Amino acid sequence: MKRTPNNALLESQRGQKVHKPEEIKRIPEGLRKEPTVEIKKLYYVIYEQEKLKWKIWAEQAKMYNGERIKLFKLKICANPKEGFCITAEKGDYDSKAGKFVFSDNVHLTTKNKGELFTSYLEYLTEEDILTTSAQVRIIKKGLVIKGKGLLYDLKAGHMKVLKQTKVKIDA
């Protein structure tokens, strides 16, 4: 008897749809692999040209082949020149893309621009830009700005809410 997909199935599987290999959704290579390193209670400091650049704290970190790191319950602070800290429930750094993604209860504190609250924030490391398309709330000395989307150029020091901007002044 010639084997076909239907007669190769167990009795309990007969009558169910048989998926052809091209119908099976493939998981991207980078997402399928298990982490190469897992760390609990991470504290990591990065220096560049003998100057402090970053301090990173996380309850848990998972590293994937040295190219990607997922952080949980994290706080990242930039050097005193930029002077900002970001806390979030989750973070994902992709060194190939040069991008850090923060999600869930994201809180950005800055020296001069106030505090930002959002659900999602990207940090483009090469351009030194923070951006999001999510709802944002910025609080600074009696001023509350709400809107959707944000672009913060760290080099120039310019922060812009992109859409649906509402400003409230508490005098």
Coordinates of C-alpha atoms in Angstrom, one line a residue:
M1 CA 0.0 0.0 0.0
K2 CA 1.3 3.4 -1.0
R3 CA 1.8 5.8 1.9
T4 CA -0.2 9.1 1.6
P5 CA -0.6 11.8 4.2
N6 CA -4.0 10.5 5.2
N7 CA -3.0 6.8 5.7
A8 CA 0.2 7.8 7.5
L9 CA -1.9 9.4 10.3
L10 CA -2.9 7.8 13.5
E11 CA -6.5 6.7 13.7
S12 CA -7.3 9.7 16.0
Q13 CA -5.8 12.1 13.5
R14 CA -7.7 11.0 10.4
G15 CA -10.1 13.6 9.1
Q16 CA -7.9 16.5 10.3
K17 CA -6.2 18.8 7.9
V18 CA -2.7 17.8 6.9
H19 CA -0.4 20.8 6.6
K20 CA 2.0 20.8 3.7
P21 CA 5.5 22.0 4.6
E22 CA 5.0 25.3 2.8
E23 CA 1.9 26.0 4.9
I24 CA 3.7 25.7 8.2
K25 CA 4.7 29.0 9.6
R26 CA 8.4 29.1 10.1
I27 CA 9.8 30.8 13.2
P28 CA 12.6 33.2 12.4
E29 CA 16.0 31.8 13.3
G30 CA 16.8 34.4 15.9
L31 CA 13.6 33.8 17.8
R32 CA 13.7 30.0 17.8
K33 CA 17.0 29.6 19.7
E34 CA 17.3 29.4 23.5
P35 CA 19.4 32.0 25.2
T36 CA 23.1 31.3 25.4
V37 CA 23.4 33.0 28.8
E38 CA 20.9 33.8 31.5
I39 CA 21.7 36.2 34.4
K40 CA 19.7 37.0 37.5
K41 CA 20.3 40.4 39.2
L42 CA 22.4 42.0 36.5
Y43 CA 24.4 45.1 37.1
Y44 CA 26.6 46.2 34.2
V45 CA 28.7 49.3 33.6
I46 CA 29.9 50.4 30.2
Y47 CA 32.9 52.8 29.8
E48 CA 34.0 54.4 26.6
Q49 CA 37.3 56.2 26.4
E50 CA 37.7 55.9 30.2
K51 CA 34.4 57.7 30.8
L52 CA 31.3 56.2 32.2
K53 CA 28.7 55.8 29.4
W54 CA 26.0 53.5 30.8
K55 CA 24.8 51.8 33.9
I56 CA 22.4 48.9 33.5
W57 CA 20.4 47.1 36.2
A58 CA 18.0 44.2 35.5
E59 CA 16.2 41.5 37.6
Q60 CA 16.9 39.1 34.7
A61 CA 18.8 39.1 31.4
K62 CA 18.8 36.6 28.6
M63 CA 21.6 36.9 26.0
Y64 CA 21.4 35.4 22.5
N65 CA 24.7 34.7 20.8
G66 CA 26.1 38.0 21.9
E67 CA 24.0 39.9 19.4
R68 CA 20.7 40.3 21.3
I69 CA 19.9 40.7 25.0
K70 CA 16.4 40.7 26.6
L71 CA 16.1 42.4 30.0
F72 CA 13.3 42.2 32.5
K73 CA 12.5 44.8 35.2
L74 CA 15.3 47.0 34.1
K75 CA 16.8 50.5 34.6
I76 CA 19.3 52.1 32.3
C77 CA 21.1 55.4 33.0
A78 CA 23.2 57.3 30.5
N79 CA 26.3 59.1 31.3
P80 CA 26.1 62.5 33.1
K81 CA 26.3 64.4 29.8
E82 CA 23.0 63.0 28.5
G83 CA 21.6 62.6 32.0
F84 CA 18.6 60.4 31.5
C85 CA 17.4 57.1 33.0
I86 CA 14.8 54.7 31.6
T87 CA 12.9 52.1 33.6
A88 CA 10.6 49.5 32.1
E89 CA 9.3 46.0 32.7
K90 CA 11.0 44.7 29.5
G91 CA 13.8 45.7 27.3
D92 CA 15.3 44.2 24.1
Y93 CA 18.7 45.3 22.7
D94 CA 19.7 44.2 19.2
S95 CA 23.3 45.1 18.5
K96 CA 23.1 44.5 14.8
A97 CA 20.2 46.9 14.4
G98 CA 21.7 49.4 17.0
K99 CA 18.3 49.6 18.7
F100 CA 17.0 49.3 22.2
V101 CA 13.3 48.7 22.7
F102 CA 11.6 49.3 26.0
S103 CA 8.1 48.1 26.8
D104 CA 5.5 48.0 29.5
N105 CA 5.4 50.8 32.1
V106 CA 8.2 52.8 30.5
H107 CA 9.4 55.8 32.5
L108 CA 12.1 58.2 31.3
T109 CA 13.6 60.8 33.6
T110 CA 15.8 63.6 32.3
K111 CA 17.8 66.4 33.9
N112 CA 16.1 69.2 32.0
K113 CA 13.1 67.9 30.1
G114 CA 11.1 66.4 32.9
E115 CA 9.6 62.9 33.0
L116 CA 8.0 60.8 30.3
F117 CA 5.5 58.0 30.7
T118 CA 4.6 55.6 27.9
S119 CA 4.1 51.9 27.1
Y120 CA 6.7 51.6 24.4
L121 CA 10.0 53.5 23.6
E122 CA 12.8 52.9 21.1
Y123 CA 16.3 54.1 21.5
L124 CA 18.3 54.3 18.2
T125 CA 21.8 54.2 19.5
E126 CA 23.7 55.4 16.4
E127 CA 21.4 58.5 15.9
D128 CA 21.0 59.1 19.7
I129 CA 17.2 59.4 19.3
L130 CA 14.4 58.2 21.5
T131 CA 11.1 57.6 19.6
T132 CA 7.6 56.1 20.0
S133 CA 4.3 56.0 18.3
A134 CA 2.4 55.2 21.5
Q135 CA 0.6 57.5 23.8
V136 CA 2.9 59.7 25.9
R137 CA 2.6 61.9 29.0
I138 CA 5.3 64.4 29.9
I139 CA 5.4 66.1 33.3
K140 CA 7.7 69.1 34.0
K141 CA 7.3 71.6 36.8
G142 CA 3.5 72.2 36.7
L143 CA 3.2 71.4 33.0
V144 CA 1.6 68.2 31.7
I145 CA 1.8 67.4 28.0
K146 CA -0.2 64.5 26.6
G147 CA -0.2 63.2 23.0
K148 CA 0.6 60.4 20.7
G149 CA 4.1 59.7 19.4
L150 CA 7.4 61.3 20.4
L151 CA 10.7 62.2 18.9
Y152 CA 13.6 63.2 21.2
D153 CA 16.9 64.1 19.7
L154 CA 19.3 63.6 22.5
K155 CA 22.2 65.4 20.7
A156 CA 20.3 68.5 19.9
G157 CA 18.2 68.3 23.1
H158 CA 14.9 68.7 21.2
M159 CA 11.8 66.8 22.3
K160 CA 8.6 66.8 20.2
V161 CA 5.2 65.2 20.8
L162 CA 4.0 64.2 17.3
K163 CA 0.2 64.1 17.3
Q164 CA -2.9 64.8 19.4
T165 CA -1.0 67.1 21.7
K166 CA -2.7 68.6 24.7
V167 CA -1.1 70.8 27.3
K168 CA -2.2 71.5 30.8
I169 CA -0.6 74.1 33.0
D170 CA -1.0 73.9 36.8
A171 CA -0.4 77.4 38.1

